[in-house]
Amino acid sequence: MRVRFAPSPTGFLHIGNARTAIINYLLAKSNNWKFILRIEDTDRERSTRESEQSILNDLSWLGIVWDEGPDKGGSYGPYRQSERFDIYREYTERLLEENNAYHCYCTPDEIETVRKKVEAENKPYECVNRCGEIGDDDKKKFELDGRKPAVRFRVSRGELITVKDYIKGNITFNSDNIGGDFIIVRSDGYPIYNYIVVLDDILMKVSHVIRGEDHLSNTPKQVLIHRALGIPVPEYAHHPLILGPDRAKLSKRHGITSVELYRKEGYLPEALVNYMALLGWATEDGAEILTFDEIVRQIDLKNIGKSASVFDFQKLRWMNGIYIRNYPVDSLVELFLPYITEAGFDPLAVEERHLKSIITAVRGSCEVLSDIKKVIGIFLSELNEPDEEADKMLKEDYSREIIILTEKLFSGSRINGENFIEGIITMIKEGTELKGKKLFMPVRAMLTGRLKGPEMDAAIPLIGFEKLRKRVEYCFNTYCRQ
RNA sequence: GUCCCCGUCGUCUAGGGGUCUAGGACACCGGGUUUUCAUCCCGGCAACAGGGGUUCGAAUCCCCUCGGGGAUGCCA
């Protein structure tokens, strides 16, 4: 059995398409099917090679490995539709010869006019079929006018088409309301998706067409092409779409929608795959944090939900945080590196063991990798000047009491390079009546410049004596001198 | 408008005639741990869209209404 993912290279990989890819891939791995990648680049105006490359990268990043595809070939290639035009031409000839298709000389403008008129009357548009019956004389006249014909597929009247769908069940359409004769080849000779998807799926021996629900209403047209060609239909499964919080199809205005941006934000592919698998599907025991293998073992076409689901950014974030907390530290350090650089530090200048300890201390407060930018300065900056909230806290009287006390301890060498790890908190505690929040928050603010962050006991030794001393001095000068 | 799909807590879902005073997860709220924020642990809030059937019995089956989504391209 074989499944395919067939993106159109007209931009970045959208999260919704990524889910289609993931579902196909998970199912392929689960059932031992082949996974084929096909590039549907017949939209000449919008398709680009850069886009194709970025989609390939994103799929790889997600952990998807295709068995056949444009970059690695296979027995049913080529895998780019733009390279298969000769194949399509033969079929078009045949459809034309057998009178299942005809040349249409209407111009886009003419059609547009009719469409507008019909829409104004609130009736469904249907091709007027003018060219379906014209004779050779008229054709010659049009050609003399310099018109290039498109090819239209002839839709029979009153034909019932039942699509057997694994997820939705049996759906019956009447050929009378699928919009009439539809174009399969543009006037410039470029074929249309709806047509060649049929050809390629057959030619590439795709057994299961698993795609988004937005393709469901195209399916009867495709079935009709199968019938005209006398070839059997594949198995179909149309999964529901992902919605934004307002329940409209997920789009840019809802937040980030490209896989690339998720990667840049610092989501882990494992978390993204895990989260997406759980949209419209659940395990028997309700477990949610699942490894790839666990998902593969349990997922089944038969229990994928029928209803659309709202993409919950918050839950994804939460799940990503779980993955960050459970990741092997060594690999995690690697993953964090670019974000540390982005924060303005050179991670290579930091001793590896030290860096690993820092990551271990802060991973708990990171839900996405880029969160480290907010806390890394605690360890790598000399001062890490207090941010707004910390500044506000340090201006409080009880904070000043602690700053003055600590400054004395440092300047009088009571706290020194030898004892600071155990000493700072202990001695401050001994020198004041303050406790709890009023003790710890000022200490945290003074020493780290932030109100949030890793545990103080873990942070102090990692910051180091010199930096701590400077920070205390800075706070003393800033908040305790009149 | 027309065609098609869908409808369980705010969100993702479990459930497929009795075991449902409807279970889990995120979010939210409260408590505990951490003499601190976060993490972690415990607890709470919160749903069968509405109306008709069928049945001894309906979240579960049927119909209608309503609501949402998709399609309606010489895009994919």
XYZ file of C-alpha atoms (C1' of nucleotides) in Angstrom:
558
model
C 0.000 0.000 0.000
C 1.143 3.525 -0.717
C 0.255 7.010 0.494
C 1.468 10.371 -0.667
C 1.851 13.931 0.438
C 1.517 16.378 -2.429
C 2.313 19.955 -1.468
C 2.189 22.874 -3.807
C 5.447 24.862 -3.635
C 3.841 28.271 -3.397
C 5.228 29.402 -0.074
C 6.186 28.010 3.288
C 4.851 24.744 4.658
C 1.613 25.635 6.400
C 0.846 23.975 9.689
C -2.375 22.536 8.260
C -0.527 20.903 5.396
C 2.084 19.718 7.821
C -0.646 17.897 9.674
C -1.738 16.167 6.482
C 1.854 15.107 5.943
C 2.144 13.892 9.528
C -1.072 11.892 9.386
C 0.003 10.263 6.143
C 3.441 9.516 7.505
C 2.220 8.157 10.826
C -0.245 5.916 9.056
C 2.407 4.782 6.591
C 4.770 3.815 9.395
C 1.975 2.194 11.325
C 0.869 -0.023 8.462
C 4.164 -0.460 6.725
C 3.084 1.538 3.702
C 5.309 3.512 1.375
C 5.251 7.295 1.721
C 5.637 9.262 -1.476
C 6.373 12.944 -1.841
C 5.058 14.613 -4.954
C 5.443 18.263 -5.849
C 2.347 19.817 -7.404
C 3.907 22.740 -9.190
C 1.481 23.397 -12.007
C 0.607 26.858 -10.793
C 3.187 28.544 -12.918
C 2.800 31.931 -11.346
C 3.193 30.936 -7.742
C 5.404 27.867 -7.684
C 9.073 28.315 -6.909
C 12.054 26.080 -6.363
C 12.935 27.959 -3.177
C 9.550 27.139 -1.782
C 9.948 23.492 -2.734
C 13.287 23.383 -0.964
C 11.932 24.989 2.176
C 9.039 22.533 2.252
C 11.443 19.626 1.923
C 13.516 21.063 4.771
C 10.510 21.514 6.987
C 9.287 17.984 6.361
C 12.713 16.604 7.179
C 12.879 18.689 10.309
C 9.567 17.194 11.389
C 11.218 13.818 11.063
C 9.424 12.734 7.929
C 11.414 10.503 5.605
C 9.890 9.849 2.206
C 10.518 6.686 0.271
C 10.183 8.345 -3.116
C 10.330 11.990 -4.034
C 11.760 14.645 -6.312
C 15.140 14.690 -4.607
C 15.644 10.965 -4.320
C 13.712 9.486 -7.231
C 11.837 6.205 -7.253
C 10.242 3.805 -9.707
C 7.290 6.023 -10.510
C 8.957 9.347 -11.216
C 9.422 12.044 -12.032
C 7.921 13.388 -8.813
C 7.423 16.939 -9.928
C 4.277 17.467 -11.940
C 5.931 20.072 -14.114
C 8.165 17.273 -15.379
C 5.300 14.977 -16.282
C 3.481 16.980 -18.911
C 4.160 14.449 -21.660
C 2.394 11.819 -19.622
C -0.646 13.998 -19.054
C -0.887 14.915 -22.725
C -1.574 11.307 -23.745
C -4.500 11.093 -21.386
C -5.870 14.395 -22.536
C -5.755 13.209 -26.127
C -7.653 10.140 -25.139
C -10.342 12.044 -23.260
C -10.713 14.333 -26.224
C -10.944 11.480 -28.697
C -13.504 9.652 -26.659
C -15.559 12.828 -26.370
C -15.210 12.951 -22.588
C -13.547 16.317 -22.992
C -13.672 19.146 -25.479
C -11.926 22.345 -26.402
C -13.404 25.452 -24.898
C -12.721 28.770 -26.555
C -14.328 31.019 -24.004
C -11.949 33.581 -22.588
C -11.552 34.047 -18.852
C -13.186 37.443 -19.262
C -16.249 36.001 -20.919
C -16.605 33.403 -18.219
C -16.117 35.965 -15.519
C -18.967 38.039 -16.937
C -21.319 35.093 -16.945
C -20.240 34.084 -13.484
C -20.884 37.504 -12.072
C -24.310 37.641 -13.611
C -25.248 34.240 -12.308
C -23.927 35.050 -8.864
C -25.991 38.208 -8.776
C -29.047 36.056 -9.297
C -27.835 33.848 -6.489
C -27.733 30.799 -8.676
C -24.870 28.344 -8.818
C -22.477 28.948 -11.638
C -22.260 26.247 -14.213
C -20.329 26.268 -17.407
C -22.687 27.288 -20.182
C -21.449 24.460 -22.307
C -21.402 26.692 -25.354
C -18.232 25.131 -26.701
C -19.337 21.619 -25.943
C -21.413 21.438 -29.038
C -19.769 23.823 -31.507
C -18.718 22.592 -34.881
C -15.404 22.690 -36.715
C -16.287 25.913 -38.540
C -16.745 27.833 -35.314
C -13.561 26.366 -33.949
C -11.663 27.580 -36.996
C -13.135 31.012 -36.587
C -11.987 31.178 -32.958
C -8.530 29.973 -33.873
C -8.295 32.577 -36.587
C -9.141 35.118 -33.897
C -6.052 33.888 -32.131
C -7.926 32.182 -29.326
C -6.220 29.270 -27.624
C -8.619 26.685 -26.269
C -8.686 25.271 -22.770
C -9.783 21.670 -22.335
C -13.018 21.011 -20.490
C -14.127 17.732 -19.006
C -17.680 16.800 -19.950
C -19.830 16.197 -16.885
C -22.804 13.924 -17.512
C -26.225 14.923 -16.203
C -27.876 13.364 -13.186
C -25.096 10.950 -12.404
C -24.792 9.797 -8.807
C -21.311 9.628 -7.368
C -20.723 7.994 -4.040
C -17.398 8.625 -2.423
C -16.417 6.008 0.105
C -14.475 7.844 2.746
C -12.699 6.178 5.657
C -13.275 9.090 7.974
C -16.557 10.572 6.768
C -18.362 7.487 5.589
C -20.268 7.284 2.304
C -21.020 10.600 0.706
C -23.195 10.866 -2.349
C -23.011 13.730 -4.811
C -25.154 14.437 -7.819
C -23.150 15.395 -10.891
C -25.715 18.129 -11.533
C -24.363 20.236 -8.754
C -20.628 20.060 -9.022
C -20.469 23.117 -11.227
C -20.798 21.690 -14.698
C -18.027 20.959 -17.193
C -14.746 21.862 -15.600
C -11.402 22.798 -17.060
C -8.661 20.185 -16.968
C -6.062 21.914 -19.131
C -5.524 25.655 -19.270
C -5.386 27.488 -22.552
C -1.615 27.749 -22.161
C -1.346 23.979 -22.040
C -0.796 23.705 -18.284
C -3.013 21.043 -16.755
C -5.132 21.641 -13.664
C -4.653 20.023 -10.278
C -8.060 18.374 -10.156
C -7.264 16.459 -13.277
C -3.674 15.357 -12.947
C -3.981 14.455 -9.300
C -6.068 11.564 -10.573
C -3.496 10.586 -13.153
C -0.559 10.775 -10.801
C -2.217 8.923 -7.977
C -3.005 6.106 -10.371
C 0.379 6.158 -12.066
C 2.236 6.317 -8.775
C 0.102 3.471 -7.486
C -1.206 5.447 -4.548
C -3.616 3.197 -2.684
C -4.907 5.646 -0.053
C -5.552 9.290 -0.715
C -5.472 10.950 2.697
C -5.915 14.703 2.562
C -7.738 17.668 4.044
C -11.475 18.013 4.037
C -11.211 21.038 1.767
C -10.655 18.539 -1.033
C -13.821 16.624 -0.340
C -15.975 18.589 -2.753
C -13.371 18.109 -5.477
C -13.554 14.392 -5.125
C -16.653 13.761 -7.262
C -14.945 15.506 -10.162
C -11.970 13.249 -9.722
C -14.161 10.179 -9.529
C -15.744 11.180 -12.822
C -12.324 11.329 -14.439
C -11.582 7.870 -13.114
C -14.796 6.635 -14.661
C -14.079 8.221 -18.010
C -10.670 6.649 -18.059
C -11.981 3.334 -16.849
C -9.625 3.161 -13.889
C -10.593 2.309 -10.317
C -10.617 4.920 -7.572
C -8.222 4.788 -4.633
C -9.362 4.592 -1.012
C -10.216 8.046 0.285
C -9.870 9.598 3.716
C -10.595 13.283 4.255
C -9.481 14.556 7.619
C -11.063 17.632 9.194
C -9.274 20.965 9.066
C -7.519 22.912 11.786
C -9.355 26.041 12.919
C -8.275 29.226 14.634
C -9.796 30.358 17.943
C -12.624 32.042 15.989
C -13.408 28.701 14.327
C -12.425 29.820 10.842
C -9.812 27.875 8.922
C -6.447 28.475 10.571
C -4.654 31.320 8.870
C -1.948 33.880 9.424
C -4.112 36.273 11.317
C -4.486 33.678 14.082
C -0.775 33.656 14.814
C 2.135 31.789 13.361
C 1.118 29.180 10.816
C 4.305 28.158 9.080
C 6.369 25.247 10.295
C 9.483 27.311 9.759
C 8.341 29.891 12.287
C 7.552 27.206 14.839
C 11.065 25.941 14.420
C 12.481 29.432 14.863
C 10.424 30.015 17.991
C 12.023 26.946 19.411
C 9.383 24.270 19.226
C 10.739 20.759 19.042
C 9.578 18.626 16.131
C 8.740 15.776 18.495
C 6.364 18.032 20.401
C 4.780 19.401 17.263
C 4.189 15.930 15.856
C 2.849 14.738 19.194
C 0.478 17.677 19.470
C -0.757 17.421 15.899
C -1.360 13.701 16.233
C -3.650 14.483 19.146
C -5.788 16.825 17.089
C -8.700 14.621 16.188
C -7.267 11.494 17.672
C -6.695 10.062 21.133
C -5.123 6.974 22.619
C -7.222 4.374 24.354
C -5.860 5.137 27.821
C -5.856 8.881 27.312
C -2.075 9.240 27.444
C -0.962 12.438 25.757
C 2.801 12.616 25.889
C 3.728 10.013 23.338
C 6.873 9.083 21.512
C 6.780 8.720 17.777
C 6.807 4.931 18.118
C 3.967 4.969 20.613
C 1.836 7.009 18.236
C 2.701 4.754 15.330
C 1.768 1.706 17.358
C -1.669 3.036 18.235
C -2.857 5.316 15.454
C -5.501 3.984 13.109
C -7.389 5.456 10.191
C -10.561 4.100 11.743
C -10.488 6.307 14.807
C -9.537 9.669 13.447
C -12.225 12.188 14.426
C -14.736 13.704 12.031
C -14.950 17.198 13.413
C -12.610 20.122 12.938
C -10.406 21.150 15.838
C -9.234 24.484 17.094
C -5.481 24.843 17.265
C -4.581 25.476 20.897
C -1.303 27.377 20.952
C -1.231 27.227 24.721
C -1.436 23.499 24.900
C 1.255 23.127 22.275
C 3.484 25.387 24.360
C 2.802 23.362 27.459
C 3.607 20.155 25.640
C 6.790 21.603 24.205
C 7.835 22.525 27.736
C 7.399 18.913 28.792
C 9.667 17.842 25.945
C 12.299 20.411 26.894
C 12.272 19.176 30.469
C 12.658 15.554 29.448
C 15.184 15.960 26.651
C 18.720 14.598 27.075
C 20.801 17.547 28.296
C 23.603 17.151 25.790
C 21.277 17.436 22.816
C 19.370 20.204 24.499
C 22.510 22.303 24.858
C 23.024 22.019 21.116
C 19.446 23.096 20.466
C 19.728 26.118 22.723
C 22.961 27.374 21.164
C 21.429 29.533 18.404
C 19.109 31.236 20.874
C 21.962 32.075 23.212
C 23.702 33.659 20.264
C 20.542 35.559 19.417
C 20.484 36.896 22.953
C 23.863 38.440 22.238
C 26.238 35.978 23.885
C 28.874 33.714 22.482
C 28.047 30.262 23.791
C 31.370 28.918 22.532
C 33.168 31.220 24.912
C 31.509 29.446 27.803
C 33.008 26.282 29.142
C 30.918 23.315 28.036
C 30.397 21.886 31.487
C 29.344 25.253 32.785
C 26.893 25.704 29.924
C 25.401 22.318 30.583
C 24.831 23.195 34.221
C 23.186 26.447 33.246
C 20.850 24.674 30.838
C 19.994 22.131 33.490
C 19.093 24.957 35.845
C 16.937 26.922 33.411
C 15.221 24.290 31.282
C 12.370 24.191 33.782
C 11.432 27.753 32.990
C 11.526 27.346 29.208
C 8.498 26.245 27.232
C 10.077 27.051 23.899
C 13.794 27.218 23.193
C 13.672 30.953 22.610
C 12.520 31.449 26.198
C 16.147 31.052 27.184
C 16.788 34.522 25.827
C 14.951 35.923 28.813
C 17.033 34.107 31.404
C 20.467 33.439 29.971
C 21.692 36.907 30.872
C 21.371 35.970 34.531
C 24.452 33.820 34.046
C 26.365 35.393 31.204
C 25.938 39.138 31.638
C 28.184 40.954 34.035
C 25.419 43.035 35.562
C 22.167 42.016 33.908
C 20.502 45.275 34.902
C 17.166 44.806 36.643
C 14.221 44.733 34.304
C 11.076 46.747 34.978
C 9.527 44.453 37.588
C 12.815 43.851 39.341
C 13.535 47.558 39.370
C 10.200 48.237 40.989
C 10.822 45.685 43.688
C 14.324 46.906 44.426
C 12.980 50.359 45.179
C 10.986 49.029 48.125
C 12.302 49.741 51.614
C 12.666 46.105 52.542
C 14.666 45.542 49.363
C 16.982 48.384 50.259
C 17.538 46.896 53.673
C 18.733 43.714 52.010
C 20.906 45.502 49.498
C 22.659 47.525 52.196
C 23.186 44.461 54.315
C 24.559 42.430 51.435
C 26.839 45.220 50.300
C 28.380 45.307 53.767
C 28.918 41.574 53.713
C 30.729 41.812 50.418
C 32.750 44.926 51.087
C 33.774 43.682 54.502
C 34.891 40.416 52.938
C 32.510 38.464 55.163
C 31.368 36.961 51.880
C 34.227 35.988 49.683
C 35.151 33.718 46.811
C 35.489 30.792 49.147
C 32.199 30.881 51.016
C 29.765 32.736 48.754
C 27.889 29.674 47.598
C 26.739 28.725 51.071
C 27.225 32.169 52.498
C 25.095 34.668 50.643
C 21.652 33.470 51.547
C 22.622 32.262 54.992
C 24.253 35.478 56.068
C 21.546 37.695 54.658
C 19.029 35.613 56.559
C 20.965 36.036 59.773
C 21.221 39.787 59.339
C 17.547 40.559 58.854
C 14.121 39.924 60.284
C 12.669 39.633 56.803
C 11.591 36.236 55.571
C 9.668 34.455 52.874
C 8.783 36.461 49.826
C 10.160 39.716 51.218
C 13.465 38.044 51.813
C 13.834 36.009 48.686
C 12.424 38.194 45.982
C 14.753 41.123 46.675
C 17.694 38.752 46.819
C 16.660 37.289 43.502
C 16.138 40.720 41.971
C 19.433 42.029 43.259
C 21.466 39.034 42.198
C 19.788 38.176 38.884
C 18.006 41.345 37.790
C 14.819 39.329 37.319
C 11.860 38.233 39.403
C 11.568 34.942 37.605
C 14.170 32.322 36.977
C 15.880 29.242 38.274
C 16.214 28.301 41.916
C 18.575 30.617 43.760
C 20.591 27.788 45.274
C 21.299 26.468 41.821
C 21.856 29.864 40.247
C 24.344 31.381 42.723
C 27.279 29.068 42.083
C 26.670 29.258 38.344
C 26.761 33.037 38.304
C 30.052 33.158 40.152
C 31.505 35.365 42.836
C 32.789 38.267 40.757
C 29.511 38.878 38.944
C 27.537 38.648 42.149
C 29.818 41.142 43.834
C 29.462 43.595 40.953
C 25.698 43.256 40.917
C 25.393 43.925 44.610
C 27.591 46.975 44.217
C 25.519 48.160 41.295
C 22.283 47.824 43.255
C 23.815 49.579 46.215
C 24.852 52.519 44.054
C 21.567 52.619 42.190
C 19.029 52.125 44.940
C 20.703 52.998 48.224
C 22.502 56.300 47.691
C 20.492 59.472 48.135
C -27.579 31.363 -2.638
C -26.400 26.082 -3.849
C -23.827 21.500 -2.675
C -21.049 18.796 1.002
C -19.119 17.967 5.978
C -19.384 18.677 11.239
C -21.781 19.712 16.372
C -19.732 16.394 24.404
C -16.572 21.382 29.502
C -13.540 27.975 26.994
C -10.035 24.397 24.011
C -8.266 19.083 22.574
C -10.907 14.740 23.519
C -13.061 9.633 25.965
C -17.769 7.616 25.275
C -21.180 4.071 20.006
C -28.505 2.358 23.966
C -28.380 0.931 30.731
C -21.832 0.486 34.175
C -22.658 8.661 32.791
C -24.762 12.243 39.477
C -20.475 12.080 31.573
C -13.873 10.387 32.377
C -8.862 12.580 31.041
C -5.603 16.785 29.267
C -4.621 22.272 28.425
C -6.327 26.903 30.320
C -8.461 29.114 34.698
C -9.215 29.272 40.223
C -7.791 27.425 45.202
C -4.311 24.653 48.397
C 0.526 22.194 49.319
C 6.061 21.817 48.319
C 9.996 25.437 47.242
C 11.389 30.475 53.755
C 10.881 33.219 46.537
C 8.839 33.257 40.867
C 8.729 28.901 37.849
C 8.630 23.572 38.123
C 6.173 19.675 40.825
C 1.883 17.562 43.791
C -3.334 17.818 45.413
C -8.235 19.849 44.845
C -12.112 22.816 42.320
C -14.871 25.153 38.250
C -16.879 23.606 33.708
C -20.131 20.204 28.467
C -23.920 16.125 25.747
C -26.604 22.995 20.521
C -32.342 23.034 20.546
C -36.877 20.450 19.474
C -39.384 16.183 18.134
C -39.457 10.932 17.641
C -37.841 5.285 18.407
C -37.175 2.602 23.144
C -38.719 0.084 29.564
C -34.275 3.199 29.007
C -30.832 7.949 24.544
C -24.764 11.907 24.953
C -25.222 7.358 22.086
C -30.253 5.532 16.771
C -33.806 8.606 13.267
C -35.946 13.409 11.672
C -36.251 18.712 11.769
C -34.262 23.377 13.297
C -30.197 26.170 14.599
C -25.030 26.964 14.686
C -20.039 26.353 12.622
C -16.866 24.999 8.611
C -15.544 23.758 3.553
C -16.436 23.916 -1.692
C -18.499 26.679 -5.487
C -11.128 29.179 -9.889
C -7.949 28.658 -16.849
C -5.403 27.854 -7.509
C -3.727 23.515 -4.961
